[in-house]
Coordinates of C-alpha atoms in Angstrom, one line a residue:
M26 CA 60.4 -3.5 -56.7
D27 CA 64.1 -4.0 -55.4
M28 CA 64.3 -8.0 -55.2
S29 CA 66.9 -8.1 -52.6
A30 CA 68.2 -11.1 -51.2
G31 CA 65.9 -10.8 -48.0
E32 CA 62.8 -10.1 -50.0
R33 CA 62.4 -13.0 -53.0
K34 CA 64.5 -15.8 -51.6
G35 CA 62.0 -18.5 -51.1
L36 CA 62.4 -21.3 -53.7
S37 CA 63.1 -24.2 -51.8
L38 CA 65.6 -26.8 -53.4
F39 CA 62.5 -29.3 -54.1
A40 CA 60.7 -26.3 -56.0
L41 CA 63.7 -25.6 -57.8
I42 CA 64.3 -29.6 -59.1
M43 CA 60.7 -29.3 -59.8
I44 CA 61.1 -26.3 -62.3
G45 CA 64.2 -28.1 -63.7
I46 CA 62.0 -31.2 -64.3
G47 CA 59.3 -29.3 -65.5
S48 CA 61.3 -27.5 -68.2
I49 CA 62.7 -30.9 -69.2
F50 CA 59.7 -32.6 -69.7
G51 CA 58.1 -29.9 -72.3
S52 CA 57.0 -30.8 -75.7
G53 CA 60.5 -32.4 -76.1
W54 CA 59.2 -36.0 -74.9
L55 CA 56.1 -35.8 -77.0
F56 CA 57.9 -35.5 -80.6
G57 CA 61.9 -36.0 -79.5
A58 CA 61.9 -39.9 -79.7
G59 CA 59.8 -39.9 -83.5
S60 CA 62.0 -37.3 -84.8
A61 CA 65.3 -38.6 -83.6
A62 CA 64.6 -42.2 -84.5
Q63 CA 63.7 -40.6 -88.1
V64 CA 67.1 -38.9 -88.8
A65 CA 69.3 -41.6 -86.8
G66 CA 67.4 -44.6 -86.4
P67 CA 68.1 -46.9 -83.3
A68 CA 71.0 -44.9 -83.1
A69 CA 69.1 -42.2 -81.8
V70 CA 69.5 -43.8 -78.2
V71 CA 73.1 -42.8 -78.3
A72 CA 72.2 -39.1 -79.3
W73 CA 70.3 -38.7 -75.8
V74 CA 73.6 -39.8 -73.9
I75 CA 75.5 -37.4 -75.9
G76 CA 73.0 -34.6 -75.6
V77 CA 72.7 -35.0 -71.8
I78 CA 76.7 -35.2 -71.7
F79 CA 76.9 -32.1 -73.5
I80 CA 74.0 -30.0 -71.7
G81 CA 75.8 -31.4 -68.0
M82 CA 79.0 -30.1 -69.2
I83 CA 77.4 -26.5 -70.0
A84 CA 75.1 -26.5 -67.3
M85 CA 78.0 -27.4 -64.7
S86 CA 80.2 -24.4 -65.9
Y87 CA 76.8 -22.0 -65.5
A88 CA 76.5 -23.7 -62.1
E89 CA 79.8 -21.9 -60.8
V90 CA 78.7 -18.4 -62.4
G91 CA 75.2 -19.0 -61.3
S92 CA 75.7 -19.7 -57.7
A93 CA 78.6 -16.8 -57.3
Y94 CA 76.3 -14.2 -59.2
P95 CA 72.7 -15.8 -58.7
I96 CA 70.9 -13.0 -60.7
P97 CA 67.5 -13.8 -61.9
G98 CA 67.8 -14.0 -65.9
G99 CA 71.6 -14.2 -65.2
M100 CA 72.5 -16.1 -68.5
A101 CA 71.4 -12.9 -70.2
R102 CA 73.8 -10.9 -68.1
Y103 CA 77.0 -13.1 -67.6
G104 CA 78.6 -11.9 -71.1
H105 CA 78.4 -8.4 -69.6
L106 CA 80.2 -9.3 -66.3
S107 CA 83.0 -11.3 -68.2
H108 CA 83.4 -9.2 -71.2
G109 CA 81.7 -5.9 -70.9
P110 CA 78.3 -4.4 -72.6
V111 CA 78.8 -5.5 -76.4
L112 CA 79.3 -9.2 -75.8
G113 CA 76.9 -9.1 -72.8
F114 CA 74.1 -7.6 -75.3
L115 CA 75.5 -10.5 -78.3
T116 CA 75.1 -13.0 -75.8
G117 CA 72.1 -11.6 -73.9
W118 CA 70.2 -11.1 -77.5
A119 CA 71.1 -14.7 -78.3
V120 CA 69.7 -16.3 -74.5
W121 CA 66.7 -14.2 -75.0
I122 CA 65.8 -15.2 -78.6
A123 CA 66.4 -18.9 -77.5
T124 CA 64.2 -18.5 -74.5
A125 CA 61.3 -16.6 -75.8
S126 CA 61.0 -19.2 -78.7
L127 CA 60.1 -21.7 -76.4
I128 CA 56.7 -20.1 -75.5
P129 CA 55.1 -20.8 -79.2
I130 CA 57.0 -23.7 -79.7
E131 CA 54.8 -25.5 -76.7
S132 CA 51.6 -24.3 -78.2
I133 CA 52.7 -25.8 -81.5
A134 CA 53.4 -29.2 -79.9
A135 CA 49.9 -29.2 -78.6
T136 CA 48.1 -28.2 -81.7
Q137 CA 49.7 -31.0 -83.3
Y138 CA 48.8 -33.7 -80.9
M139 CA 45.2 -32.6 -81.4
T140 CA 44.9 -34.1 -84.6
S141 CA 45.0 -37.6 -82.9
W142 CA 41.6 -36.5 -81.8
S143 CA 38.2 -37.9 -83.3
F144 CA 37.1 -34.8 -84.3
D145 CA 36.8 -33.6 -87.8
W146 CA 37.9 -30.2 -87.1
A147 CA 40.9 -31.6 -85.4
Q148 CA 42.1 -33.2 -88.6
G149 CA 42.1 -30.2 -90.3
L150 CA 44.7 -28.8 -88.1
V151 CA 47.8 -29.8 -89.6
D152 CA 48.5 -30.5 -93.4
P153 CA 48.8 -34.2 -93.6
A154 CA 51.4 -33.9 -96.9
T155 CA 53.9 -31.4 -95.7
H156 CA 53.0 -32.2 -91.6
Q157 CA 52.8 -28.3 -91.1
L158 CA 50.1 -26.3 -89.5
T159 CA 47.2 -24.9 -91.6
L160 CA 45.9 -21.6 -91.1
S161 CA 43.1 -23.3 -88.6
G162 CA 46.2 -24.9 -87.0
T163 CA 48.0 -21.5 -86.5
A164 CA 44.7 -19.9 -85.4
V165 CA 44.5 -22.7 -82.3
A166 CA 48.3 -22.5 -81.5
L167 CA 47.9 -18.5 -81.1
V168 CA 44.8 -19.2 -78.5
L169 CA 47.1 -21.5 -76.7
T170 CA 50.2 -19.5 -76.6
L171 CA 48.0 -16.5 -75.4
A172 CA 46.4 -19.0 -72.6
L173 CA 49.4 -20.4 -71.4
W174 CA 51.5 -16.8 -71.0
L175 CA 48.4 -15.7 -69.4
T176 CA 49.5 -18.3 -66.4
C177 CA 52.2 -16.6 -65.3
F178 CA 50.7 -13.1 -65.8
W179 CA 50.0 -12.6 -62.0
S180 CA 51.9 -13.9 -59.5
V181 CA 55.4 -15.5 -59.3
Q182 CA 54.2 -17.6 -56.0
L183 CA 51.7 -18.8 -58.2
L184 CA 54.3 -19.9 -60.6
A185 CA 56.4 -22.0 -58.3
R186 CA 52.9 -23.7 -56.8
A187 CA 51.4 -24.2 -60.6
N188 CA 54.6 -25.6 -61.8
T189 CA 54.8 -28.1 -58.9
V190 CA 51.5 -29.4 -59.3
L191 CA 51.7 -30.0 -63.2
T192 CA 55.1 -31.1 -62.8
L193 CA 54.0 -34.2 -60.4
V194 CA 50.9 -35.0 -63.1
K195 CA 53.0 -34.7 -66.4
F196 CA 55.9 -36.6 -65.0
A197 CA 53.6 -39.9 -64.7
I198 CA 52.2 -39.6 -68.2
P199 CA 55.3 -40.6 -70.1
V200 CA 56.3 -43.2 -67.6
L201 CA 52.7 -44.6 -68.1
A202 CA 53.4 -44.4 -71.5
V203 CA 56.7 -46.2 -71.7
L204 CA 55.1 -49.3 -69.7
A205 CA 52.1 -49.6 -71.8
L206 CA 53.8 -49.3 -75.1
I207 CA 56.6 -52.1 -73.8
G208 CA 53.6 -54.1 -72.5
S209 CA 51.6 -54.1 -75.8
G210 CA 54.3 -55.9 -77.6
F211 CA 58.1 -55.3 -77.9
H212 CA 60.0 -55.8 -81.2
P213 CA 63.6 -56.0 -80.5
S214 CA 64.2 -56.8 -84.2
N215 CA 63.4 -53.2 -85.0
F216 CA 66.9 -52.3 -83.5
T217 CA 69.1 -54.3 -86.3
A218 CA 66.4 -54.5 -89.5
H219 CA 66.5 -51.8 -92.5
G220 CA 70.0 -51.0 -92.4
G221 CA 71.1 -52.0 -88.6
F222 CA 71.5 -50.1 -85.6
A223 CA 72.8 -47.1 -87.0
P224 CA 71.3 -47.1 -90.8
Y225 CA 72.1 -43.4 -91.5
G226 CA 75.8 -43.6 -90.1
W227 CA 76.9 -41.7 -87.0
P228 CA 76.9 -38.1 -88.2
A229 CA 73.1 -38.5 -88.6
V230 CA 73.6 -39.4 -84.8
L231 CA 75.4 -36.1 -84.2
T232 CA 72.6 -34.1 -86.5
A233 CA 69.6 -35.8 -84.0
V234 CA 71.6 -34.2 -81.0
T235 CA 70.9 -30.7 -82.1
T236 CA 68.0 -30.8 -84.9
C237 CA 65.6 -33.3 -83.1
G238 CA 64.8 -31.9 -79.8
V239 CA 67.6 -33.7 -77.8
V240 CA 69.2 -30.4 -77.1
F241 CA 65.9 -28.5 -77.1
A242 CA 64.8 -31.1 -74.3
F243 CA 67.5 -30.8 -71.9
N244 CA 67.6 -27.1 -72.6
G245 CA 65.2 -26.9 -69.4
F246 CA 68.3 -26.5 -66.9
Q247 CA 68.7 -23.1 -67.9
A248 CA 65.0 -22.2 -66.1
V249 CA 67.2 -23.8 -62.8
V250 CA 70.0 -21.0 -63.7
N251 CA 67.6 -18.2 -64.6
L252 CA 65.4 -18.9 -61.7
G253 CA 68.0 -20.2 -59.2
G254 CA 68.6 -16.6 -57.8
A255 CA 65.5 -16.9 -55.9
A256 CA 66.2 -20.0 -54.2
K257 CA 66.9 -19.9 -50.4
N258 CA 70.4 -21.3 -50.8
P259 CA 71.8 -20.6 -54.4
G260 CA 75.1 -22.0 -54.0
R261 CA 73.9 -25.2 -53.1
A262 CA 70.5 -25.2 -54.9
I263 CA 71.7 -24.7 -58.2
P264 CA 74.2 -27.4 -58.7
L265 CA 72.0 -30.3 -57.0
A266 CA 68.9 -29.1 -59.0
L267 CA 70.9 -29.4 -62.0
V268 CA 72.4 -32.7 -61.2
G269 CA 68.7 -34.0 -60.2
A270 CA 66.8 -32.7 -63.1
L271 CA 69.2 -33.7 -65.9
S272 CA 69.9 -37.1 -64.4
L273 CA 65.8 -38.1 -63.9
G274 CA 65.5 -36.5 -67.4
L275 CA 67.9 -38.7 -69.1
V276 CA 66.5 -41.8 -67.5
I277 CA 62.6 -41.1 -68.5
Y278 CA 63.9 -39.9 -72.4
L279 CA 66.2 -42.6 -72.6
A280 CA 63.0 -45.1 -71.8
L281 CA 60.7 -43.3 -74.0
Q282 CA 63.1 -43.6 -77.0
I283 CA 63.5 -47.3 -76.4
A284 CA 59.9 -47.9 -76.2
Y285 CA 59.3 -46.0 -79.3
L286 CA 61.8 -47.7 -81.2
G287 CA 60.9 -51.5 -80.4
S288 CA 57.0 -50.6 -80.2
V289 CA 56.8 -49.4 -83.8
P290 CA 54.7 -52.4 -85.8
P291 CA 57.3 -54.0 -87.9
E292 CA 54.8 -54.0 -90.9
L293 CA 54.8 -50.2 -90.7
L294 CA 58.7 -49.9 -90.6
A295 CA 58.6 -52.2 -93.8
R296 CA 55.8 -50.2 -95.5
S297 CA 57.7 -47.0 -94.8
G298 CA 61.0 -48.3 -96.3
G299 CA 63.0 -47.8 -93.0
W300 CA 62.9 -45.1 -90.2
Q301 CA 63.1 -42.1 -92.4
G302 CA 59.5 -42.9 -93.7
V303 CA 57.8 -43.2 -90.3
N304 CA 56.3 -39.7 -90.0
L305 CA 53.7 -39.2 -87.4
N306 CA 52.0 -36.3 -86.8
S307 CA 51.8 -37.1 -83.1
P308 CA 54.0 -39.8 -82.6
F309 CA 53.3 -41.4 -79.5
A310 CA 49.5 -41.1 -79.7
D311 CA 49.5 -42.0 -83.1
L312 CA 51.6 -45.1 -82.5
A313 CA 49.4 -45.6 -79.4
G314 CA 46.0 -45.8 -81.6
L315 CA 47.9 -47.9 -84.2
L316 CA 48.3 -50.5 -81.1
M317 CA 44.8 -50.4 -80.0
L318 CA 45.9 -48.5 -76.6
H319 CA 43.0 -46.1 -76.5
W320 CA 43.2 -45.3 -72.8
V321 CA 47.0 -44.6 -73.7
V322 CA 45.9 -42.0 -76.7
T323 CA 43.3 -40.1 -74.3
M324 CA 46.2 -39.9 -71.7
L325 CA 48.7 -38.7 -74.2
Q326 CA 46.0 -36.2 -75.6
F327 CA 45.7 -34.5 -72.0
G328 CA 49.4 -34.9 -71.4
A329 CA 50.0 -33.0 -74.8
F330 CA 48.5 -29.8 -72.6
I331 CA 49.6 -30.4 -69.2
S332 CA 53.7 -30.6 -70.4
P333 CA 53.4 -27.5 -72.8
A334 CA 51.6 -25.7 -69.8
G335 CA 54.2 -26.4 -67.3
S336 CA 57.0 -26.0 -69.4
N337 CA 55.7 -22.6 -70.4
I338 CA 55.4 -21.4 -67.2
A339 CA 59.3 -21.4 -66.3
N340 CA 59.6 -20.1 -70.3
V341 CA 57.5 -17.1 -69.5
A342 CA 59.3 -16.6 -66.3
S343 CA 62.7 -17.0 -67.6
A344 CA 62.2 -14.9 -70.6
A345 CA 60.9 -11.8 -68.9
Y346 CA 63.8 -12.0 -66.5
M347 CA 66.2 -12.1 -70.1
V348 CA 64.4 -8.9 -70.9
T349 CA 64.6 -7.0 -68.0
N350 CA 68.4 -7.7 -67.6
L351 CA 68.8 -6.3 -71.1
A352 CA 66.8 -3.4 -70.0
E353 CA 68.9 -2.8 -66.9
T354 CA 71.9 -2.7 -69.0
G355 CA 70.3 0.0 -71.3
F356 CA 70.1 -2.1 -74.5
F357 CA 66.4 -2.4 -74.0
P358 CA 64.4 0.2 -73.1
R359 CA 64.2 0.9 -69.0
K360 CA 60.5 0.7 -69.0
L361 CA 60.6 -3.0 -70.0
A362 CA 62.3 -3.9 -66.7
A363 CA 58.9 -2.1 -64.8
V364 CA 57.3 -4.9 -62.2
H365 CA 53.9 -4.7 -61.0
P366 CA 53.6 -3.4 -57.3
R367 CA 51.1 -6.0 -56.2
Y368 CA 51.4 -9.0 -58.4
G369 CA 55.6 -9.1 -58.6
T370 CA 55.8 -9.9 -62.2
A371 CA 57.4 -7.9 -65.1
R372 CA 54.5 -7.3 -67.1
P373 CA 56.2 -5.1 -69.9
A374 CA 58.8 -7.8 -70.5
M375 CA 55.9 -10.2 -70.7
W376 CA 54.1 -8.1 -73.5
L377 CA 57.1 -8.3 -75.2
N378 CA 57.5 -11.8 -75.1
L379 CA 54.2 -12.4 -76.1
A380 CA 54.5 -10.1 -79.5
F381 CA 57.6 -12.0 -80.4
S382 CA 56.0 -15.1 -79.8
V383 CA 53.0 -14.3 -82.2
V384 CA 55.3 -13.0 -84.9
L385 CA 57.4 -16.2 -84.6
L386 CA 54.6 -18.4 -84.6
I387 CA 53.0 -16.6 -87.8
T388 CA 56.2 -16.5 -89.9
V389 CA 58.4 -19.5 -89.4
G390 CA 56.8 -22.0 -86.7
R391 CA 54.5 -23.8 -88.9
S392 CA 55.5 -27.4 -87.1
W393 CA 57.4 -28.2 -84.4
Q394 CA 60.0 -30.1 -86.3
A395 CA 61.0 -27.0 -88.4
L396 CA 60.6 -24.9 -85.3
A397 CA 63.0 -26.8 -82.9
G398 CA 66.0 -27.2 -85.4
V399 CA 66.2 -23.3 -85.5
V400 CA 65.4 -22.9 -81.5
S401 CA 68.0 -25.7 -80.8
A402 CA 70.7 -23.7 -82.8
A403 CA 69.9 -20.5 -80.9
M404 CA 70.1 -22.4 -77.4
V405 CA 73.7 -23.4 -78.4
I406 CA 75.0 -20.1 -79.1
S407 CA 73.7 -18.9 -75.5
Y408 CA 75.7 -21.9 -74.3
L409 CA 78.9 -20.3 -75.6
I410 CA 79.6 -17.7 -72.8
G411 CA 79.4 -20.4 -69.8
P412 CA 82.7 -22.0 -69.7
I413 CA 84.3 -18.7 -71.2
A414 CA 83.1 -17.0 -68.1
V415 CA 84.3 -19.2 -65.8
G416 CA 87.7 -19.0 -67.5
V417 CA 87.6 -15.3 -67.5
L418 CA 86.4 -14.8 -63.5
R419 CA 88.8 -17.5 -62.3
R420 CA 91.7 -15.2 -63.5
T421 CA 89.6 -11.6 -62.5
R422 CA 88.3 -12.8 -59.4
P423 CA 90.2 -15.3 -58.0
D424 CA 88.8 -14.3 -54.3
L425 CA 85.1 -14.3 -55.5
P426 CA 83.2 -16.6 -53.0
R427 CA 82.0 -19.4 -55.2
P428 CA 79.7 -22.0 -53.5
F429 CA 80.2 -24.3 -56.1
R430 CA 83.6 -24.6 -58.2
L431 CA 83.6 -26.6 -61.5
P432 CA 86.2 -29.2 -60.8
A433 CA 89.1 -29.2 -63.8
A434 CA 88.2 -26.0 -65.2
G435 CA 91.2 -25.3 -67.1
V436 CA 90.7 -28.7 -69.1
L437 CA 87.0 -28.9 -68.9
C438 CA 86.0 -25.1 -70.0
P439 CA 87.9 -25.2 -73.4
V440 CA 86.6 -28.8 -73.9
T441 CA 83.2 -27.9 -73.2
F442 CA 83.5 -24.6 -75.3
A443 CA 84.4 -27.0 -78.3
F444 CA 81.6 -29.3 -77.6
A445 CA 79.2 -26.4 -78.4
A446 CA 80.9 -25.3 -81.3
C447 CA 80.6 -28.8 -82.8
A448 CA 77.2 -28.9 -81.5
L449 CA 76.4 -25.6 -83.6
Y450 CA 77.9 -27.1 -86.8
W451 CA 75.9 -30.2 -86.1
S452 CA 72.7 -28.2 -86.5
K453 CA 73.2 -28.0 -90.1
W454 CA 73.3 -25.4 -92.8
P455 CA 71.2 -23.1 -93.6
E456 CA 70.1 -23.4 -89.9
T457 CA 73.7 -22.2 -88.7
G458 CA 73.5 -19.4 -91.3
K459 CA 70.2 -18.1 -90.2
I460 CA 70.8 -18.1 -86.4
T461 CA 74.4 -16.5 -87.1
V462 CA 72.6 -13.8 -88.9
L463 CA 70.0 -13.4 -86.1
T464 CA 72.4 -13.0 -83.3
L465 CA 74.8 -10.8 -85.1
V466 CA 71.9 -8.3 -85.7
A467 CA 72.8 -7.4 -82.4
A468 CA 76.0 -5.7 -83.0
P469 CA 74.8 -2.7 -84.9
V470 CA 72.0 -1.8 -82.6
A471 CA 74.9 -2.2 -79.9
A472 CA 76.8 0.2 -81.8
L473 CA 73.9 2.4 -81.8
V474 CA 73.0 2.1 -78.2
L475 CA 76.7 2.8 -77.2
R476 CA 77.1 6.0 -79.7
R477 CA 74.0 7.7 -78.1
R478 CA 75.2 6.7 -74.5
A479 CA 78.7 8.5 -75.1
R480 CA 77.5 11.3 -76.8
K481 CA 75.0 11.8 -73.4
E482 CA 77.6 11.3 -70.9
S483 CA 81.4 12.1 -72.7
G484 CA 80.9 13.5 -76.0
G485 CA 80.6 10.7 -77.8
Q486 CA 84.4 9.7 -78.9
Q487 CA 84.8 7.1 -81.5
A488 CA 87.9 5.7 -79.9
G489 CA 85.5 4.7 -76.9
L490 CA 83.1 2.7 -79.1
L491 CA 85.9 1.0 -80.4
R492 CA 87.4 -0.1 -77.3
Q493 CA 83.9 -1.5 -75.8
F494 CA 83.7 -3.5 -79.3
A495 CA 87.2 -5.1 -78.8
P496 CA 86.0 -7.8 -76.2
A497 CA 83.4 -8.9 -78.7
W498 CA 85.2 -9.7 -81.6
W499 CA 86.4 -13.2 -81.2
M500 CA 82.5 -13.7 -80.8
I501 CA 81.7 -12.0 -84.3
A502 CA 84.6 -14.2 -85.8
F503 CA 83.6 -17.1 -84.2
L504 CA 80.1 -17.2 -85.5
V505 CA 81.3 -16.2 -89.0
W506 CA 83.7 -18.9 -89.2
T507 CA 81.5 -21.5 -88.1
A508 CA 78.6 -20.7 -90.5
T509 CA 81.4 -20.4 -93.0
V510 CA 82.7 -24.0 -92.5
S511 CA 79.0 -25.1 -92.2
A512 CA 78.3 -23.8 -95.5
L513 CA 81.1 -25.5 -97.1
G514 CA 80.7 -28.6 -94.7
G515 CA 79.6 -32.3 -95.7
K516 CA 76.2 -32.8 -97.3
E517 CA 74.8 -35.1 -94.4
F518 CA 75.4 -31.7 -92.3
G519 CA 73.6 -29.7 -95.0
G520 CA 76.7 -28.3 -96.5
R521 CA 78.3 -27.9 -99.9
D522 CA 80.7 -31.0 -99.6
V523 CA 83.6 -28.8 -100.0
L524 CA 84.8 -30.5 -96.7
P525 CA 83.4 -33.7 -97.0
G526 CA 82.7 -36.6 -94.3
E527 CA 83.9 -35.8 -90.6
L528 CA 86.4 -32.8 -92.1
G529 CA 84.0 -29.6 -91.1
T530 CA 83.6 -31.4 -87.2
V531 CA 86.9 -31.7 -86.9
L532 CA 88.0 -28.2 -88.3
I533 CA 85.7 -27.1 -85.6
A534 CA 86.9 -28.8 -82.9
V535 CA 90.5 -28.1 -83.7
T536 CA 90.0 -24.4 -83.9
A537 CA 87.5 -24.2 -80.9
P538 CA 89.9 -23.9 -78.3
L539 CA 92.1 -20.8 -80.0
F540 CA 88.5 -19.0 -80.1
Y541 CA 88.2 -19.8 -76.2
F542 CA 91.8 -18.6 -75.2
W543 CA 91.0 -15.7 -77.2
A544 CA 87.8 -15.3 -75.8
V545 CA 89.0 -15.4 -72.1
R546 CA 92.2 -12.9 -73.3
S547 CA 89.8 -10.6 -74.3
G548 CA 87.6 -11.0 -71.1
V549 CA 90.8 -10.5 -68.9
R550 CA 91.6 -7.1 -70.8
A551 CA 88.1 -6.0 -70.6
H552 CA 88.3 -6.2 -66.7
A553 CA 91.5 -4.5 -66.8
Q554 CA 90.3 -1.4 -68.6
G555 CA 86.9 -1.6 -66.5
L556 CA 84.5 -2.2 -69.2
T557 CA 82.6 -5.1 -67.1
G558 CA 81.3 -3.1 -64.7
D559 CA 82.0 -5.8 -62.3
P560 CA 81.0 -5.9 -58.4
S561 CA 83.6 -5.4 -56.3
P562 CA 84.8 -7.9 -53.9
A563 CA 82.6 -6.5 -50.9
E564 CA 79.8 -6.8 -53.3
A565 CA 80.5 -10.4 -54.4
A566 CA 78.7 -13.5 -53.3
P567 CA 79.7 -14.5 -49.8
A568 CA 79.9 -18.0 -48.7
P569 CA 77.0 -20.6 -48.8
A570 CA 76.5 -20.2 -44.9
A571 CA 75.4 -16.7 -45.3
S572 CA 71.9 -15.6 -44.1
D573 CA 69.4 -14.6 -46.6
D574 CA 70.2 -10.9 -46.0
D575 CA 73.4 -11.5 -47.8
A576 CA 75.1 -9.0 -50.3
R577 CA 75.5 -11.2 -53.5
P578 CA 74.7 -9.0 -56.5
M579 CA 70.8 -9.2 -57.8
A580 CA 69.1 -7.8 -60.7
A581 CA 66.0 -5.5 -59.9
V582 CA 63.1 -7.6 -61.4

């Protein structure tokens, strides 16, 4: 089905904001506050502020590119538009992995919260010693994954209607939980006892940003970018929806973090030897149970299903768009882009995502905390192309209509890229190494696909393959460099302490702008050589006031 502008632009600004909020309030609020407090103590509050600043900078760069090219699942496509097929596949692969991984993690969250139930079978879902899913817990998570996936199997319109209802319901749950926890007894001394406000140092705060669900929680902004192309006026709707969803998300997450820190009984904190010893399977539900707030426990148990279900509506749709975009560029089988003629959903792509989710859940998805760190690192890699695409397209397509323009882009884009590079380093070794290998697996796959394509089209000259790889070398070098620094970095970031303390962060921050300008220069050259397949000015996005029948470049999904 050709999803042209006139056929598929139907999401209102309110619906798009609801999609963003629905994705932001997934399982992150159920576990983020507890995990961040365990790693950073009361200074976890600062981690949420740093996280939303970082995500806000990333989101605004994508807002410019996304409003100019409102392609559903566009985050898997922007690398191709800025640098050509090889980098497009590398970044699209990373975006797909990060997005598809969100599907099973929401089911894991719901399963872990079942341990707060009074049933005997529920107590056996998580191993109390390792805090990981047992065999029965993994089976329950698999069933939930399938059930949540089926929510989006029939209709795109059902997605928007169901998400709005679920978002309004689940938004009230964390608000009521905050009020109940604070009202039951707030302990200001918790913010200074057991080592002070930052008992484990400021490096722990930085680590909490990427490994404890902060980036994971705010990653919901991707749903706005990926689905914003279906809005009635993408140029206006995308930036406004991003600002609204992230602002409201920060307020609620800060309230949740403060309520959690202040509500932990001081005797539990003392008995645990400080914040690192407070390890709850279902943080808010277990805490409410300790405080005898049984109605809050019941509400949170209900919310543990509503929140993941609401988020997975956008996750399943976004992941399907990622697959169809990669299929359209030729790196995934074309059949995966097929759309059901009646229901308008990309069912082959959804089946692929379901299979990936099941494999991920069975192999490494043994707990929300363990999977969140790896997924967050993958998310950070997927963010890298946003500011770079802005820098490239500002130079190569200066006349391209941009309904939203990032202010001071010449300064903010390299700073945003450096921030993302540091966030990847803060993800800690060996997670940085794992996700680097997982991302670079796409390079030989790209080589095989392009060589096969060249043989069919032009005899397969090796020089053509090398020329197409040229715009992507900066990405390969950057990932290898960052992983190497991470392995040698301070022990607080999981490294071997060859670069102790903050030396690793400083080294990444100083070298990141060099990679940024290398990347922009590579993109400019790729455009000059005609590698990007960028639409002509006549096909580019029109001004914001254009009708629904405008000629913005759209993906067939």
